[in-house]
Tab-separated table of C-alpha atoms in Angstrom:
chain	number	residue	atom	x	y	z
A	1	UNK	CA	-159.979	16.660	-107.752
A	2	UNK	CA	-160.218	20.291	-108.534
A	3	UNK	CA	-156.975	22.204	-107.231
A	4	UNK	CA	-155.804	25.676	-106.928
A	5	UNK	CA	-152.604	26.000	-109.040
A	6	UNK	CA	-149.986	28.713	-109.766
A	7	UNK	CA	-148.673	29.200	-112.978
A	8	UNK	CA	-145.513	31.608	-112.731
A	9	UNK	CA	-144.620	32.985	-116.466
A	10	UNK	CA	-146.740	34.343	-119.266
A	11	UNK	CA	-144.568	32.874	-122.087
A	12	UNK	CA	-145.499	30.016	-124.428
A	13	UNK	CA	-144.542	27.554	-121.771
A	14	UNK	CA	-146.708	29.217	-119.190
A	15	UNK	CA	-149.934	29.701	-121.341
A	16	UNK	CA	-149.722	26.140	-122.671
A	17	UNK	CA	-149.415	24.500	-119.178
A	18	UNK	CA	-152.069	26.954	-117.908
A	19	UNK	CA	-154.525	26.118	-120.564
A	20	UNK	CA	-153.832	22.573	-119.989
A	21	UNK	CA	-154.467	22.717	-116.302
A	22	UNK	CA	-157.743	24.936	-116.728
A	23	UNK	CA	-159.085	22.569	-119.395
A	24	UNK	CA	-158.584	19.507	-116.574
A	25	UNK	CA	-160.871	21.503	-114.208
A	26	UNK	CA	-158.378	23.250	-111.958
A	27	UNK	CA	-158.413	26.826	-111.027
A	28	UNK	CA	-155.548	28.489	-112.385
A	29	UNK	CA	-153.610	31.651	-111.441
A	30	UNK	CA	-150.901	33.075	-113.885
A	31	UNK	CA	-148.255	35.102	-112.209
A	32	UNK	CA	-146.219	37.676	-113.608
A	33	UNK	CA	-144.142	40.851	-112.456
A	34	UNK	CA	-147.113	43.055	-112.714
A	35	UNK	CA	-150.807	42.509	-111.785
A	36	UNK	CA	-152.020	43.746	-115.434
A	37	UNK	CA	-149.730	41.886	-117.586
A	38	UNK	CA	-151.100	42.150	-121.155
A	39	UNK	CA	-150.224	38.306	-122.170
A	40	UNK	CA	-151.503	37.160	-118.974
A	41	UNK	CA	-154.891	39.057	-119.426
A	42	UNK	CA	-155.135	37.675	-123.024
A	43	UNK	CA	-154.603	34.026	-121.641
A	44	UNK	CA	-157.345	34.736	-118.718
A	45	UNK	CA	-159.711	36.222	-121.351
A	46	UNK	CA	-159.489	32.971	-123.617
A	47	UNK	CA	-159.509	30.433	-120.819
A	48	UNK	CA	-162.644	31.382	-119.182
A	49	UNK	CA	-163.841	31.507	-115.380
A	50	UNK	CA	-161.328	29.123	-113.899
A	51	UNK	CA	-158.366	31.318	-115.178
A	52	UNK	CA	-157.172	34.289	-113.242
A	53	UNK	CA	-153.902	36.563	-113.291
A	54	UNK	CA	-152.116	38.340	-110.779
A	55	UNK	CA	-148.464	38.969	-109.296
A	56	UNK	CA	-145.915	36.244	-108.936
A	57	UNK	CA	-146.582	36.766	-105.252
A	58	UNK	CA	-150.475	36.635	-105.700
A	59	UNK	CA	-150.113	33.424	-107.846
A	60	UNK	CA	-147.604	31.743	-105.442
A	61	UNK	CA	-149.987	32.439	-102.560
A	62	UNK	CA	-152.904	30.787	-104.835
A	63	UNK	CA	-151.415	27.845	-105.703
A	64	UNK	CA	-151.414	24.594	-103.803
A	65	UNK	CA	-148.450	23.284	-106.172
A	66	UNK	CA	-146.596	25.535	-108.536
A	67	UNK	CA	-145.233	25.559	-112.038
A	68	UNK	CA	-142.009	27.657	-112.794
A	69	UNK	CA	-142.566	28.624	-116.567
A	70	UNK	CA	-140.614	31.560	-116.169
A	71	UNK	CA	-137.380	32.361	-118.418
A	72	UNK	CA	-134.496	30.508	-116.686
A	73	UNK	CA	-132.401	33.581	-116.477
A	74	UNK	CA	-135.143	35.066	-114.599
A	75	UNK	CA	-136.386	32.381	-112.653
A	76	UNK	CA	-134.688	33.151	-109.179
A	77	UNK	CA	-135.761	36.980	-109.432
A	78	UNK	CA	-139.254	35.923	-110.209
A	79	UNK	CA	-139.204	33.542	-107.245
A	80	UNK	CA	-137.822	36.134	-105.119
A	81	UNK	CA	-140.959	38.439	-106.094
A	82	UNK	CA	-143.299	35.289	-105.366
A	83	UNK	CA	-141.890	35.654	-101.892
A	84	UNK	CA	-140.372	32.771	-99.761
A	85	UNK	CA	-143.309	32.517	-97.560
A	86	UNK	CA	-145.716	32.243	-100.493
A	87	UNK	CA	-143.700	29.331	-101.785
A	88	UNK	CA	-142.799	27.643	-98.508
A	89	UNK	CA	-143.835	23.864	-98.357
A	90	UNK	CA	-145.105	23.826	-101.817
A	91	UNK	CA	-144.054	21.700	-104.720
A	92	UNK	CA	-142.688	23.501	-107.488
A	93	UNK	CA	-142.444	21.905	-111.021
A	94	UNK	CA	-139.347	23.605	-112.107
A	95	UNK	CA	-139.697	23.505	-115.989
A	96	UNK	CA	-137.244	26.315	-116.837
A	97	UNK	CA	-133.959	26.201	-118.628
A	98	UNK	CA	-131.207	28.585	-117.986
A	99	UNK	CA	-130.643	29.457	-121.696
A	100	UNK	CA	-128.339	32.459	-122.569
A	101	UNK	CA	-129.205	34.198	-125.663
A	102	UNK	CA	-126.775	37.039	-125.214
A	103	UNK	CA	-123.960	35.398	-126.934
A	104	UNK	CA	-126.203	34.702	-130.174
A	105	UNK	CA	-127.410	31.560	-131.460
A	106	UNK	CA	-127.641	28.672	-130.535
A	107	UNK	CA	-127.858	29.824	-126.947
A	108	UNK	CA	-125.422	28.730	-124.200
A	109	UNK	CA	-126.256	28.129	-120.521
A	110	UNK	CA	-126.001	30.710	-117.534
A	111	UNK	CA	-125.155	27.671	-115.385
A	112	UNK	CA	-123.873	24.338	-116.151
A	113	UNK	CA	-121.798	21.616	-115.399
A	114	UNK	CA	-121.156	21.806	-111.605
A	115	UNK	CA	-124.358	23.375	-110.688
A	116	UNK	CA	-127.981	24.141	-112.437
A	117	UNK	CA	-130.898	26.213	-112.159
A	118	UNK	CA	-132.839	23.554	-110.414
A	119	UNK	CA	-130.064	23.612	-107.577
A	120	UNK	CA	-129.843	27.207	-107.446
A	121	UNK	CA	-133.791	27.413	-106.669
A	122	UNK	CA	-133.238	24.900	-104.105
A	123	UNK	CA	-130.469	26.786	-102.570
A	124	UNK	CA	-132.508	30.025	-102.682
A	125	UNK	CA	-135.553	28.597	-101.471
A	126	UNK	CA	-134.818	25.670	-99.089
A	127	UNK	CA	-138.621	25.325	-97.909
A	128	UNK	CA	-139.751	24.577	-101.442
A	129	UNK	CA	-140.063	21.245	-102.861
A	130	UNK	CA	-138.433	21.695	-106.154
A	131	UNK	CA	-138.812	19.022	-108.842
A	132	UNK	CA	-137.004	19.416	-112.223
A	133	UNK	CA	-139.159	18.048	-115.082
A	134	UNK	CA	-140.727	18.585	-118.623
A	135	UNK	CA	-137.592	20.744	-119.421
A	136	UNK	CA	-136.380	18.828	-122.160
A	137	UNK	CA	-138.971	19.122	-124.711
A	138	UNK	CA	-141.418	21.425	-126.493
A	139	UNK	CA	-144.204	22.860	-124.341
A	140	UNK	CA	-146.867	21.166	-126.636
A	141	UNK	CA	-145.313	17.574	-126.233
A	142	UNK	CA	-145.052	18.504	-122.490
A	143	UNK	CA	-148.689	18.368	-122.112
A	144	UNK	CA	-149.765	16.118	-124.966
A	145	UNK	CA	-147.133	13.469	-125.195
A	146	UNK	CA	-149.298	11.474	-127.593
A	147	UNK	CA	-148.637	13.973	-130.121
A	148	UNK	CA	-145.494	11.607	-131.009
A	149	UNK	CA	-145.925	8.072	-131.879
A	150	UNK	CA	-145.179	5.257	-129.228
A	151	UNK	CA	-143.532	5.780	-125.956
A	152	UNK	CA	-140.704	8.500	-125.114
A	153	UNK	CA	-139.517	9.631	-121.854
A	154	UNK	CA	-139.845	12.547	-119.238
A	155	UNK	CA	-137.279	12.887	-116.642
A	156	UNK	CA	-138.017	14.090	-113.035
A	157	UNK	CA	-135.128	14.955	-110.181
A	158	UNK	CA	-135.391	16.244	-106.767
A	159	UNK	CA	-134.785	15.786	-103.144
A	160	UNK	CA	-138.383	15.195	-101.727
A	161	UNK	CA	-139.496	11.748	-102.516
A	162	UNK	CA	-143.220	12.698	-101.847
A	163	UNK	CA	-143.251	15.691	-103.905
A	164	UNK	CA	-141.510	13.599	-106.910
A	165	UNK	CA	-144.223	11.272	-106.441
A	166	UNK	CA	-146.785	13.879	-106.635
A	167	UNK	CA	-145.259	15.448	-109.691
A	168	UNK	CA	-145.221	12.010	-111.260
A	169	UNK	CA	-149.036	11.545	-110.706
A	170	UNK	CA	-149.518	14.915	-112.420
A	171	UNK	CA	-147.360	13.836	-115.442
A	172	UNK	CA	-149.163	10.400	-115.853
A	173	UNK	CA	-152.540	11.332	-114.486
A	174	UNK	CA	-153.119	14.694	-115.956
A	175	UNK	CA	-150.893	15.086	-118.860
A	176	UNK	CA	-150.796	11.572	-120.233
A	177	UNK	CA	-146.980	10.421	-119.623
A	178	UNK	CA	-146.615	6.914	-119.762
A	179	UNK	CA	-142.822	6.826	-119.196
A	180	UNK	CA	-141.455	8.737	-116.260
A	181	UNK	CA	-137.771	8.120	-115.406
A	182	UNK	CA	-136.603	9.354	-111.865
A	183	UNK	CA	-132.857	10.561	-112.120
A	184	UNK	CA	-132.523	10.811	-108.473
A	185	UNK	CA	-131.935	14.084	-106.441
A	186	UNK	CA	-131.971	17.696	-107.755
A	187	UNK	CA	-128.262	17.520	-109.077
A	188	UNK	CA	-129.479	15.370	-111.985
A	189	UNK	CA	-130.956	18.711	-113.255
A	190	UNK	CA	-127.567	19.294	-114.489
A	191	UNK	CA	-128.024	16.511	-116.894
A	192	UNK	CA	-131.429	17.385	-118.129
A	193	UNK	CA	-130.899	21.209	-118.400
A	194	UNK	CA	-127.608	20.555	-120.194
A	195	UNK	CA	-129.240	18.160	-122.853
A	196	UNK	CA	-130.656	21.610	-124.315
A	197	UNK	CA	-127.515	22.101	-126.317
A	198	UNK	CA	-128.199	18.912	-128.014
A	199	UNK	CA	-131.988	19.586	-128.070
A	200	UNK	CA	-131.307	22.992	-129.927
A	201	UNK	CA	-129.055	21.222	-132.660
A	202	UNK	CA	-131.917	18.625	-133.166
A	203	UNK	CA	-134.337	21.150	-133.556
A	204	UNK	CA	-132.350	22.897	-136.227
A	205	UNK	CA	-131.454	19.603	-138.189
A	206	UNK	CA	-135.198	18.101	-138.080
A	207	UNK	CA	-136.532	21.378	-138.792
A	208	UNK	CA	-139.230	21.033	-136.049
A	209	UNK	CA	-139.692	21.437	-132.106
A	210	UNK	CA	-142.099	18.214	-132.061
A	211	UNK	CA	-139.605	15.529	-131.063
A	212	UNK	CA	-138.549	14.044	-127.754
A	213	UNK	CA	-136.079	11.705	-126.351
A	214	UNK	CA	-136.637	8.179	-125.590
A	215	UNK	CA	-134.209	5.785	-123.664
A	216	UNK	CA	-133.953	2.583	-125.562
A	217	UNK	CA	-132.823	-0.133	-123.298
B	1	UNK	CA	-112.157	-3.154	-148.799
B	2	UNK	CA	-109.468	-3.849	-146.804
B	3	UNK	CA	-107.939	-0.646	-144.898
B	4	UNK	CA	-105.170	0.201	-142.721
B	5	UNK	CA	-106.772	1.843	-139.418
B	6	UNK	CA	-105.307	3.699	-136.537
B	7	UNK	CA	-106.796	3.379	-133.077
B	8	UNK	CA	-105.470	5.677	-130.391
B	9	UNK	CA	-106.207	4.645	-126.960
B	10	UNK	CA	-105.782	1.015	-125.225
B	11	UNK	CA	-108.808	1.288	-122.896
B	12	UNK	CA	-111.962	-0.431	-123.125
B	13	UNK	CA	-113.019	1.879	-125.943
B	14	UNK	CA	-109.970	1.322	-127.899
B	15	UNK	CA	-110.074	-2.530	-127.715
B	16	UNK	CA	-113.667	-2.696	-128.477
B	17	UNK	CA	-113.499	-0.779	-131.502
B	18	UNK	CA	-110.055	-2.114	-132.386
B	19	UNK	CA	-111.674	-6.001	-132.233
B	20	UNK	CA	-114.424	-4.873	-134.394
B	21	UNK	CA	-112.258	-3.419	-136.905
B	22	UNK	CA	-110.074	-6.480	-137.139
B	23	UNK	CA	-113.113	-8.647	-137.244
B	24	UNK	CA	-114.090	-6.596	-140.247
B	25	UNK	CA	-111.106	-7.606	-141.937
B	26	UNK	CA	-109.090	-4.351	-141.584
B	27	UNK	CA	-105.316	-3.954	-140.420
B	28	UNK	CA	-105.551	-2.279	-137.116
B	29	UNK	CA	-102.793	-0.510	-135.247
B	30	UNK	CA	-103.546	0.594	-131.549
B	31	UNK	CA	-101.454	3.550	-130.555
B	32	UNK	CA	-100.378	4.431	-126.888
B	33	UNK	CA	-97.637	6.483	-125.266
B	34	UNK	CA	-95.230	3.579	-125.214
B	35	UNK	CA	-94.375	1.239	-127.802
B	36	UNK	CA	-94.855	-1.778	-125.545
B	37	UNK	CA	-97.968	-1.050	-123.672
B	38	UNK	CA	-99.234	-4.169	-121.881
B	39	UNK	CA	-102.796	-3.638	-122.688
B	40	UNK	CA	-102.103	-3.039	-126.160
B	41	UNK	CA	-100.071	-6.215	-126.333
B	42	UNK	CA	-102.545	-8.096	-124.635
B	43	UNK	CA	-104.966	-6.907	-127.393
B	44	UNK	CA	-102.661	-7.857	-130.050
B	45	UNK	CA	-102.223	-11.381	-128.829
B	46	UNK	CA	-106.019	-11.822	-128.690
B	47	UNK	CA	-106.624	-10.259	-132.223
B	48	UNK	CA	-104.551	-11.898	-134.438
B	49	UNK	CA	-102.103	-11.217	-137.407
B	50	UNK	CA	-104.148	-8.137	-138.454
B	51	UNK	CA	-103.568	-6.320	-135.189
B	52	UNK	CA	-100.236	-4.442	-134.204
B	53	UNK	CA	-99.384	-1.917	-131.833
B	54	UNK	CA	-97.078	1.155	-131.669
B	55	UNK	CA	-96.791	4.631	-130.458
B	56	UNK	CA	-99.488	7.328	-130.906
B	57	UNK	CA	-97.332	8.335	-133.745
B	58	UNK	CA	-96.673	5.005	-135.174
B	59	UNK	CA	-100.609	4.365	-135.199
B	60	UNK	CA	-101.401	7.599	-136.549
B	61	UNK	CA	-98.898	7.088	-139.534
B	62	UNK	CA	-100.278	3.775	-140.181
B	63	UNK	CA	-104.028	4.713	-140.248
B	64	UNK	CA	-105.541	6.099	-143.182
B	65	UNK	CA	-108.497	6.926	-141.043
B	66	UNK	CA	-108.126	7.301	-137.183
B	67	UNK	CA	-110.200	6.623	-134.039
B	68	UNK	CA	-109.596	8.874	-130.994
B	69	UNK	CA	-110.670	6.413	-128.336
B	70	UNK	CA	-108.126	8.126	-125.615
B	71	UNK	CA	-109.621	9.743	-122.353
B	72	UNK	CA	-110.809	12.923	-123.402
B	73	UNK	CA	-108.831	14.665	-120.647
B	74	UNK	CA	-105.676	13.441	-122.311
B	75	UNK	CA	-106.941	13.589	-126.081
B	76	UNK	CA	-105.189	16.559	-127.091
B	77	UNK	CA	-101.757	15.520	-125.365
B	78	UNK	CA	-102.212	12.221	-127.110
B	79	UNK	CA	-102.600	13.682	-130.437
B	80	UNK	CA	-99.679	16.046	-129.879
B	81	UNK	CA	-97.728	12.854	-129.532
B	82	UNK	CA	-99.159	11.410	-132.485
B	83	UNK	CA	-97.783	14.399	-134.499
B	84	UNK	CA	-99.589	16.982	-136.759
B	85	UNK	CA	-97.807	15.817	-139.759
B	86	UNK	CA	-98.890	12.104	-139.225
B	87	UNK	CA	-102.496	13.159	-138.674
B	88	UNK	CA	-102.695	15.647	-141.508
B	89	UNK	CA	-105.421	15.216	-144.108
B	90	UNK	CA	-106.937	12.264	-142.154
B	91	UNK	CA	-110.348	11.504	-140.973
B	92	UNK	CA	-110.231	11.164	-137.221
B	93	UNK	CA	-113.547	9.694	-135.553
B	94	UNK	CA	-113.421	11.615	-132.241
B	95	UNK	CA	-115.225	9.328	-129.706
B	96	UNK	CA	-113.903	10.815	-126.540
B	97	UNK	CA	-115.586	12.456	-123.835
B	98	UNK	CA	-113.878	15.345	-121.477
B	99	UNK	CA	-114.839	13.511	-118.301
B	100	UNK	CA	-113.370	15.115	-115.073
B	101	UNK	CA	-113.286	12.534	-112.137
B	102	UNK	CA	-111.070	14.741	-109.922
B	103	UNK	CA	-114.136	16.199	-108.318
B	104	UNK	CA	-115.696	12.878	-107.390
B	105	UNK	CA	-118.860	11.176	-108.902
B	106	UNK	CA	-120.693	11.758	-111.053
B	107	UNK	CA	-118.080	13.299	-113.115
B	108	UNK	CA	-118.187	16.661	-114.538
B	109	UNK	CA	-116.726	18.033	-117.761
B	110	UNK	CA	-113.375	19.734	-118.264
B	111	UNK	CA	-114.946	21.644	-121.149
B	112	UNK	CA	-118.475	22.409	-121.945
B	113	UNK	CA	-121.148	25.110	-122.837
B	114	UNK	CA	-119.068	27.465	-124.989
B	115	UNK	CA	-116.368	24.937	-126.147
B	116	UNK	CA	-116.163	21.299	-126.679
B	117	UNK	CA	-113.056	18.470	-127.002
B	118	UNK	CA	-114.296	18.365	-130.596
B	119	UNK	CA	-113.592	22.069	-131.175
B	120	UNK	CA	-110.358	21.995	-129.260
B	121	UNK	CA	-109.115	19.112	-131.389
B	122	UNK	CA	-110.058	21.104	-134.315
B	123	UNK	CA	-108.470	24.065	-133.413
B	124	UNK	CA	-105.226	22.428	-132.406
B	125	UNK	CA	-105.090	20.302	-135.524
B	126	UNK	CA	-106.672	22.179	-138.269
B	127	UNK	CA	-105.484	19.929	-140.917
B	128	UNK	CA	-107.132	16.909	-139.341
B	129	UNK	CA	-110.894	16.262	-140.671
B	130	UNK	CA	-112.387	15.624	-137.175
B	131	UNK	CA	-115.736	14.035	-136.682
B	132	UNK	CA	-117.488	13.751	-133.458
B	133	UNK	CA	-119.347	10.660	-133.252
B	134	UNK	CA	-120.375	7.516	-131.072
B	135	UNK	CA	-119.614	9.480	-127.633
B	136	UNK	CA	-123.054	9.127	-126.300
B	137	UNK	CA	-123.189	5.614	-125.619
B	138	UNK	CA	-121.297	2.583	-124.098
B	139	UNK	CA	-118.728	0.957	-126.692
B	140	UNK	CA	-120.466	-2.105	-126.889
B	141	UNK	CA	-123.406	-0.649	-128.448
B	142	UNK	CA	-121.120	1.473	-130.682
B	143	UNK	CA	-119.974	-1.317	-132.697
B	144	UNK	CA	-123.224	-3.492	-132.152
B	145	UNK	CA	-126.185	-1.333	-132.229
B	146	UNK	CA	-128.443	-4.461	-132.591
B	147	UNK	CA	-127.815	-5.244	-128.785
B	148	UNK	CA	-130.586	-2.796	-128.125
B	149	UNK	CA	-134.274	-3.449	-129.679
B	150	UNK	CA	-135.727	-1.517	-132.441
B	151	UNK	CA	-133.997	1.807	-133.923
B	152	UNK	CA	-131.946	4.209	-131.929
B	153	UNK	CA	-129.771	6.869	-132.960
B	154	UNK	CA	-125.993	7.830	-133.157
B	155	UNK	CA	-125.003	11.568	-133.951
B	156	UNK	CA	-122.299	12.863	-136.145
B	157	UNK	CA	-120.660	16.617	-136.244
B	158	UNK	CA	-118.017	18.057	-138.269
B	159	UNK	CA	-116.950	20.666	-140.723
B	160	UNK	CA	-115.820	18.651	-143.479
B	161	UNK	CA	-118.791	16.957	-145.540
B	162	UNK	CA	-116.740	14.274	-147.269
B	163	UNK	CA	-115.077	13.109	-143.940
B	164	UNK	CA	-118.891	12.972	-142.438
B	165	UNK	CA	-120.140	11.048	-145.288
B	166	UNK	CA	-117.084	8.608	-144.904
B	167	UNK	CA	-117.924	8.179	-141.202
B	168	UNK	CA	-121.662	7.753	-141.741
B	169	UNK	CA	-120.445	4.853	-144.155
B	170	UNK	CA	-118.397	3.367	-141.303
B	171	UNK	CA	-121.300	3.581	-139.052
B	172	UNK	CA	-123.807	2.066	-141.182
B	173	UNK	CA	-121.786	-0.253	-143.311
B	174	UNK	CA	-119.396	-1.637	-140.666
B	175	UNK	CA	-120.845	-1.106	-137.364
B	176	UNK	CA	-124.514	-1.814	-138.369
B	177	UNK	CA	-126.211	1.763	-137.489
B	178	UNK	CA	-129.374	2.228	-139.259
B	179	UNK	CA	-130.053	6.018	-138.176
B	180	UNK	CA	-127.297	8.501	-138.062
B	181	UNK	CA	-128.339	11.835	-137.131
B	182	UNK	CA	-126.177	14.572	-138.853
B	183	UNK	CA	-126.065	17.825	-136.136
B	184	UNK	CA	-124.136	19.944	-138.333
B	185	UNK	CA	-120.473	21.594	-137.728
B	186	UNK	CA	-118.065	20.626	-134.960
B	187	UNK	CA	-119.615	22.958	-132.573
B	188	UNK	CA	-122.687	20.430	-132.111
B	189	UNK	CA	-120.123	18.348	-130.238
B	190	UNK	CA	-120.952	20.782	-127.315
B	191	UNK	CA	-124.317	19.000	-127.321
B	192	UNK	CA	-123.242	15.425	-127.513
B	193	UNK	CA	-120.605	15.932	-124.897
B	194	UNK	CA	-122.751	17.846	-122.556
B	195	UNK	CA	-125.136	14.845	-122.875
B	196	UNK	CA	-122.734	12.960	-120.696
B	197	UNK	CA	-124.253	14.414	-117.507
B	198	UNK	CA	-127.643	12.704	-118.340
B	199	UNK	CA	-125.907	9.533	-119.580
B	200	UNK	CA	-124.178	9.139	-116.345
B	201	UNK	CA	-127.313	9.945	-114.432
B	202	UNK	CA	-129.236	7.302	-116.579
B	203	UNK	CA	-126.584	4.747	-116.082
B	204	UNK	CA	-127.231	5.013	-112.235
B	205	UNK	CA	-130.989	4.787	-112.538
B	206	UNK	CA	-131.177	2.069	-115.019
B	207	UNK	CA	-128.417	0.023	-113.512
B	208	UNK	CA	-126.759	-0.751	-116.724
B	209	UNK	CA	-124.994	0.955	-119.247
B	210	UNK	CA	-126.774	-0.925	-122.083
B	211	UNK	CA	-129.107	1.773	-123.264
B	212	UNK	CA	-129.160	4.649	-125.862
B	213	UNK	CA	-131.081	7.854	-127.007
B	214	UNK	CA	-133.630	7.734	-129.745
B	215	UNK	CA	-135.161	10.852	-131.058
B	216	UNK	CA	-138.858	10.235	-131.378
B	217	UNK	CA	-140.530	12.526	-133.926
């Protein structure tokens, strides 16, 4: 079914997710700080009539379901610009990671251990149905898991069961995921965000971002 | 070749590792705070003539290669009791995780993000060849990876190449690991220690500790 979707963020994650959603036949508005962001404009031009751009507030208002693809360090700010009223009641797939590059490479996390970005977003916007997902892999794999051989896993966590069920539908039905592991409530975002420290090391060791975690049991 | 090995710690990890090492034909001394620790005595009795017990210092002196199987929160203290002179120049497989249960379940980490237990040990004992490994799975799987189907991964990190090569030999030759991923220097211990937050969640979701990570690429 054709849906109206909002993608917050114009980086590689936002454009990759946005492009996939347009290809699936949905109407997608990409949101950024300004109405005429150049990267969003390039994406709209490449993506055809179902793609549009606007401010974070425009995209949040437009989308029935929202994708947080902003830089994790800027996510709460971006959502504040989107506006609590425009976000209220909606499912937000939170794909961002709170990576802090200010101390050099490899990045550290700006929040971890006893808190997470997913939890920060939920506290700041209690009426948003935040589901943390897809943040443990490169964006190419997010929307095309068959790039890698065999089965491998994507995680979801969040406090709203219906929202998680909807996200699992998106992951399986739209993006082609076969194995989705529900880790429980949003505090499990600590686990999937902290895994980035291992992910970054693996990228260096393997010489590629095209890999993913599989839980063997 | 028959070796003298020291296992520091008398918990489930120490006894599982110690038992495996004895079964492989090595002489193993289990070290603890006291010379007559009851759990170590039970293990010695069950493990036969190649098993012995002593203080942390006794075990560190005895072992040509050492296994840190202590509680992560107590590891640096235990190694201080072992004594820098007894540890000096030896390879130490650091299997511990800095889990902090004082704030309730699930546990948090007492060090993370910009530091790790592996790094703390290396700073405290610069003459010890610390190799972080095996800390991302249940101890049953550490010494018997074929409990799980197919290939899955164990990580190593450390600053001494020869020590890592020796540890990889132990993992493959003694414990039966097929896939060992070298993540680089000891700072990569941040990655493998932080993964515990995800591991604990997965244990809850899957209802078992018998699982492991595989990197699909």
